[in-house]
Coordinates of N, CA, C and O in Angstrom, one line a residue:
V422 N -5.6 12.0 -19.5 CA -4.4 11.2 -19.1 C -4.0 10.3 -20.3 O -4.9 9.6 -20.8
G423 N -2.7 10.3 -20.7 CA -2.3 9.5 -21.8 C -1.8 8.1 -21.3 O -1.8 7.8 -20.1
R424 N -1.4 7.3 -22.3 CA -1.0 6.0 -22.0 C 0.2 5.9 -21.1 O 0.2 5.0 -20.2
K425 N 1.2 6.8 -21.3 CA 2.4 6.7 -20.5 C 2.0 7.0 -19.0 O 2.4 6.2 -18.1
T426 N 1.3 8.0 -18.8 CA 0.9 8.4 -17.4 C 0.1 7.3 -16.8 O 0.3 6.9 -15.6
A427 N -0.9 6.8 -17.5 CA -1.7 5.7 -17.0 C -0.9 4.5 -16.6 O -1.1 3.9 -15.5
N428 N 0.1 4.1 -17.4 CA 0.9 3.0 -17.1 C 1.8 3.2 -15.9 O 2.0 2.3 -15.1
V429 N 2.3 4.4 -15.7 CA 3.1 4.7 -14.5 C 2.2 4.6 -13.3 O 2.6 4.0 -12.3
V430 N 1.0 5.1 -13.3 CA 0.1 5.0 -12.2 C -0.3 3.6 -11.9 O -0.2 3.2 -10.7
L431 N -0.6 2.8 -12.9 CA -0.9 1.4 -12.7 C 0.2 0.6 -12.1 O 0.0 -0.2 -11.2
N432 N 1.5 0.9 -12.5 CA 2.6 0.2 -11.9 C 2.9 0.6 -10.5 O 3.1 -0.2 -9.6
V433 N 3.1 1.9 -10.3 CA 3.5 2.4 -9.0 C 2.4 2.3 -7.9 O 2.7 1.9 -6.8
A434 N 1.2 2.7 -8.3 CA 0.1 2.7 -7.3 C -0.5 1.4 -7.0 O -0.9 1.1 -5.9
F435 N -0.6 0.6 -8.1 CA -1.3 -0.7 -8.0 C -0.5 -1.9 -8.2 O -1.0 -3.0 -8.2
G436 N 0.8 -1.7 -8.5 CA 1.7 -2.9 -8.7 C 1.4 -3.7 -10.0 O 1.9 -4.8 -10.1
E437 N 0.8 -3.1 -10.9 CA 0.5 -3.8 -12.2 C 1.8 -3.9 -13.0 O 2.6 -3.0 -13.0
P438 N 2.0 -5.0 -13.7 CA 3.3 -5.2 -14.4 C 3.2 -4.5 -15.8 O 3.0 -5.1 -16.8
T439 N 3.4 -3.2 -15.7 CA 3.3 -2.4 -17.0 C 4.5 -1.4 -16.9 O 5.2 -1.3 -15.9
F440 N 4.7 -0.7 -18.0 CA 5.8 0.3 -18.0 C 5.4 1.5 -19.0 O 4.5 1.3 -19.7
A441 N 6.1 2.5 -18.9 CA 5.9 3.7 -19.7 C 6.9 3.8 -20.8 O 8.1 3.5 -20.6
V442 N 6.4 4.2 -22.0 CA 7.3 4.5 -23.1 C 7.4 6.0 -23.3 O 6.5 6.5 -23.9
D443 N 8.4 6.6 -22.8 CA 8.6 8.0 -23.0 C 9.5 8.2 -24.2 O 9.9 7.3 -24.9
T444 N 9.8 9.5 -24.5 CA 10.6 9.8 -25.7 C 11.9 9.1 -25.7 O 12.4 8.6 -26.8
H445 N 12.6 9.0 -24.6 CA 13.9 8.4 -24.5 C 13.8 6.9 -24.7 O 14.6 6.4 -25.5
V446 N 12.9 6.2 -24.1 CA 12.8 4.8 -24.3 C 12.4 4.5 -25.8 O 12.9 3.6 -26.4
W447 N 11.5 5.3 -26.3 CA 11.0 5.2 -27.7 C 12.2 5.3 -28.7 O 12.4 4.4 -29.5
E448 N 13.0 6.3 -28.5 CA 14.1 6.6 -29.4 C 15.2 5.5 -29.3 O 15.8 5.0 -30.2
I449 N 15.6 5.2 -28.0 CA 16.7 4.3 -27.8 C 16.3 2.9 -28.3 O 17.1 2.2 -28.9
T450 N 15.1 2.4 -28.0 CA 14.7 1.1 -28.4 C 14.6 1.0 -30.0 O 14.9 -0.1 -30.5
K451 N 14.3 2.1 -30.6 CA 14.3 2.1 -32.1 C 15.7 2.0 -32.6 O 16.1 1.2 -33.5
A452 N 16.6 2.8 -31.9 CA 18.1 2.7 -32.3 C 18.7 1.4 -32.1 O 19.6 0.9 -32.9
L453 N 18.3 0.7 -31.0 CA 18.8 -0.7 -30.7 C 18.2 -1.7 -31.6 O 18.6 -2.9 -31.6
G454 N 17.1 -1.4 -32.4 CA 16.5 -2.4 -33.2 C 15.5 -3.2 -32.5 O 15.0 -4.3 -33.0
W455 N 15.1 -2.8 -31.3 CA 14.1 -3.6 -30.5 C 12.7 -3.4 -31.0 O 11.8 -4.2 -30.8
V456 N 12.4 -2.3 -31.7 CA 11.2 -2.0 -32.3 C 11.4 -1.4 -33.7 O 12.5 -0.9 -33.9
P457 N 10.5 -1.5 -34.6 CA 10.7 -1.0 -35.9 C 11.0 0.6 -35.9 O 10.4 1.3 -35.0
T458 N 11.8 1.0 -36.8 CA 12.2 2.5 -36.8 C 11.0 3.4 -37.1 O 11.0 4.5 -36.7
N459 N 10.0 2.8 -37.7 CA 8.8 3.6 -38.0 C 7.7 3.4 -37.0 O 6.5 3.9 -37.3
A460 N 7.9 2.8 -35.9 CA 6.9 2.5 -34.9 C 6.5 3.8 -34.2 O 7.4 4.6 -33.8
S461 N 5.2 3.9 -33.9 CA 4.7 5.0 -33.0 C 5.0 4.6 -31.6 O 5.5 3.5 -31.3
R462 N 4.8 5.5 -30.7 CA 5.0 5.2 -29.3 C 4.1 4.0 -28.8 O 4.5 3.1 -28.1
D463 N 2.9 4.1 -29.3 CA 1.9 3.0 -28.9 C 2.4 1.6 -29.5 O 2.3 0.6 -28.9
Q464 N 2.9 1.7 -30.7 CA 3.4 0.5 -31.4 C 4.6 0.0 -30.7 O 4.8 -1.2 -30.5
A465 N 5.5 0.9 -30.2 CA 6.7 0.6 -29.5 C 6.3 -0.1 -28.2 O 6.9 -1.1 -27.8
Y466 N 5.3 0.4 -27.5 CA 4.9 -0.2 -26.3 C 4.4 -1.6 -26.5 O 4.8 -2.5 -25.8
D467 N 3.7 -1.8 -27.6 CA 3.2 -3.2 -27.9 C 4.3 -4.1 -28.2 O 4.3 -5.3 -27.7
H468 N 5.3 -3.7 -28.9 CA 6.5 -4.5 -29.2 C 7.2 -4.8 -27.9 O 7.6 -6.0 -27.7
L469 N 7.5 -3.8 -27.1 CA 8.3 -4.0 -25.9 C 7.5 -4.8 -24.9 O 8.1 -5.6 -24.1
N470 N 6.2 -4.7 -24.9 CA 5.4 -5.5 -24.0 C 5.6 -7.0 -24.2 O 5.5 -7.8 -23.3
E471 N 5.9 -7.4 -25.5 CA 6.1 -8.8 -25.8 C 7.5 -9.2 -25.4 O 7.8 -10.4 -25.1
L472 N 8.5 -8.2 -25.4 CA 9.9 -8.5 -25.1 C 10.2 -8.6 -23.6 O 11.1 -9.4 -23.2
V473 N 9.6 -7.8 -22.8 CA 9.9 -7.6 -21.4 C 8.9 -8.5 -20.6 O 7.7 -8.3 -20.7
P474 N 9.5 -9.4 -19.8 CA 8.6 -10.3 -19.0 C 7.7 -9.6 -18.1 O 8.0 -8.5 -17.5
G475 N 6.4 -10.0 -17.9 CA 5.4 -9.4 -17.1 C 5.8 -9.2 -15.7 O 5.4 -8.2 -15.0
G476 N 6.6 -10.1 -15.1 CA 7.0 -9.9 -13.7 C 8.3 -9.2 -13.5 O 8.8 -9.0 -12.4
S477 N 8.9 -8.6 -14.5 CA 10.1 -7.9 -14.4 C 10.0 -6.7 -13.5 O 9.1 -5.8 -13.8
P478 N 10.9 -6.5 -12.5 CA 10.7 -5.4 -11.6 C 11.1 -4.0 -12.3 O 10.7 -3.0 -11.8
G479 N 11.7 -4.0 -13.4 CA 12.1 -2.8 -14.0 C 11.1 -2.3 -15.1 O 11.4 -1.4 -15.8
R480 N 9.9 -2.9 -15.2 CA 9.0 -2.5 -16.2 C 8.6 -1.0 -16.1 O 8.5 -0.4 -17.1
A481 N 8.4 -0.5 -14.9 CA 8.1 0.9 -14.8 C 9.2 1.9 -15.2 O 9.0 3.0 -15.7
A482 N 10.4 1.4 -15.0 CA 11.6 2.3 -15.4 C 12.4 1.6 -16.4 O 13.6 1.5 -16.3
L483 N 11.8 1.1 -17.5 CA 12.4 0.3 -18.5 C 13.7 1.0 -19.0 O 14.7 0.4 -19.2
G484 N 13.5 2.3 -19.3 CA 14.7 3.1 -19.8 C 15.9 3.2 -18.9 O 17.0 3.3 -19.4
C485 N 15.7 3.0 -17.6 CA 16.7 3.1 -16.7 C 17.3 1.7 -16.4 O 18.4 1.6 -15.7
R486 N 16.7 0.7 -16.8 CA 17.1 -0.7 -16.4 C 17.8 -1.4 -17.6 O 18.1 -2.6 -17.4
I487 N 17.9 -0.8 -18.7 CA 18.5 -1.5 -19.9 C 20.0 -1.6 -19.6 O 20.7 -0.7 -19.3
S488 N 20.5 -2.8 -19.8 CA 22.0 -3.0 -19.7 C 22.5 -3.6 -21.0 O 21.9 -4.5 -21.6
V489 N 23.5 -3.0 -21.5 CA 24.0 -3.5 -22.8 C 25.4 -4.1 -22.6 O 26.3 -3.6 -21.9
D490 N 25.6 -5.3 -23.1 CA 26.8 -6.1 -22.9 C 27.8 -5.6 -23.9 O 27.5 -5.3 -25.0

């Protein structure tokens, strides 16, 4: 089991405040400048974990909850 799957299970099954970084989240957050363009998925997770509050209800579906003004 990889980090993405583990984070989804932790969030959905156990209510842990974590989220998954899939290809879409990884690429979009790099394009938005939220993470360095050379960041790996694990590095992107670490950067995003600092940006997204722990109690945020959208952490499991971060890619679906991004709103751009």
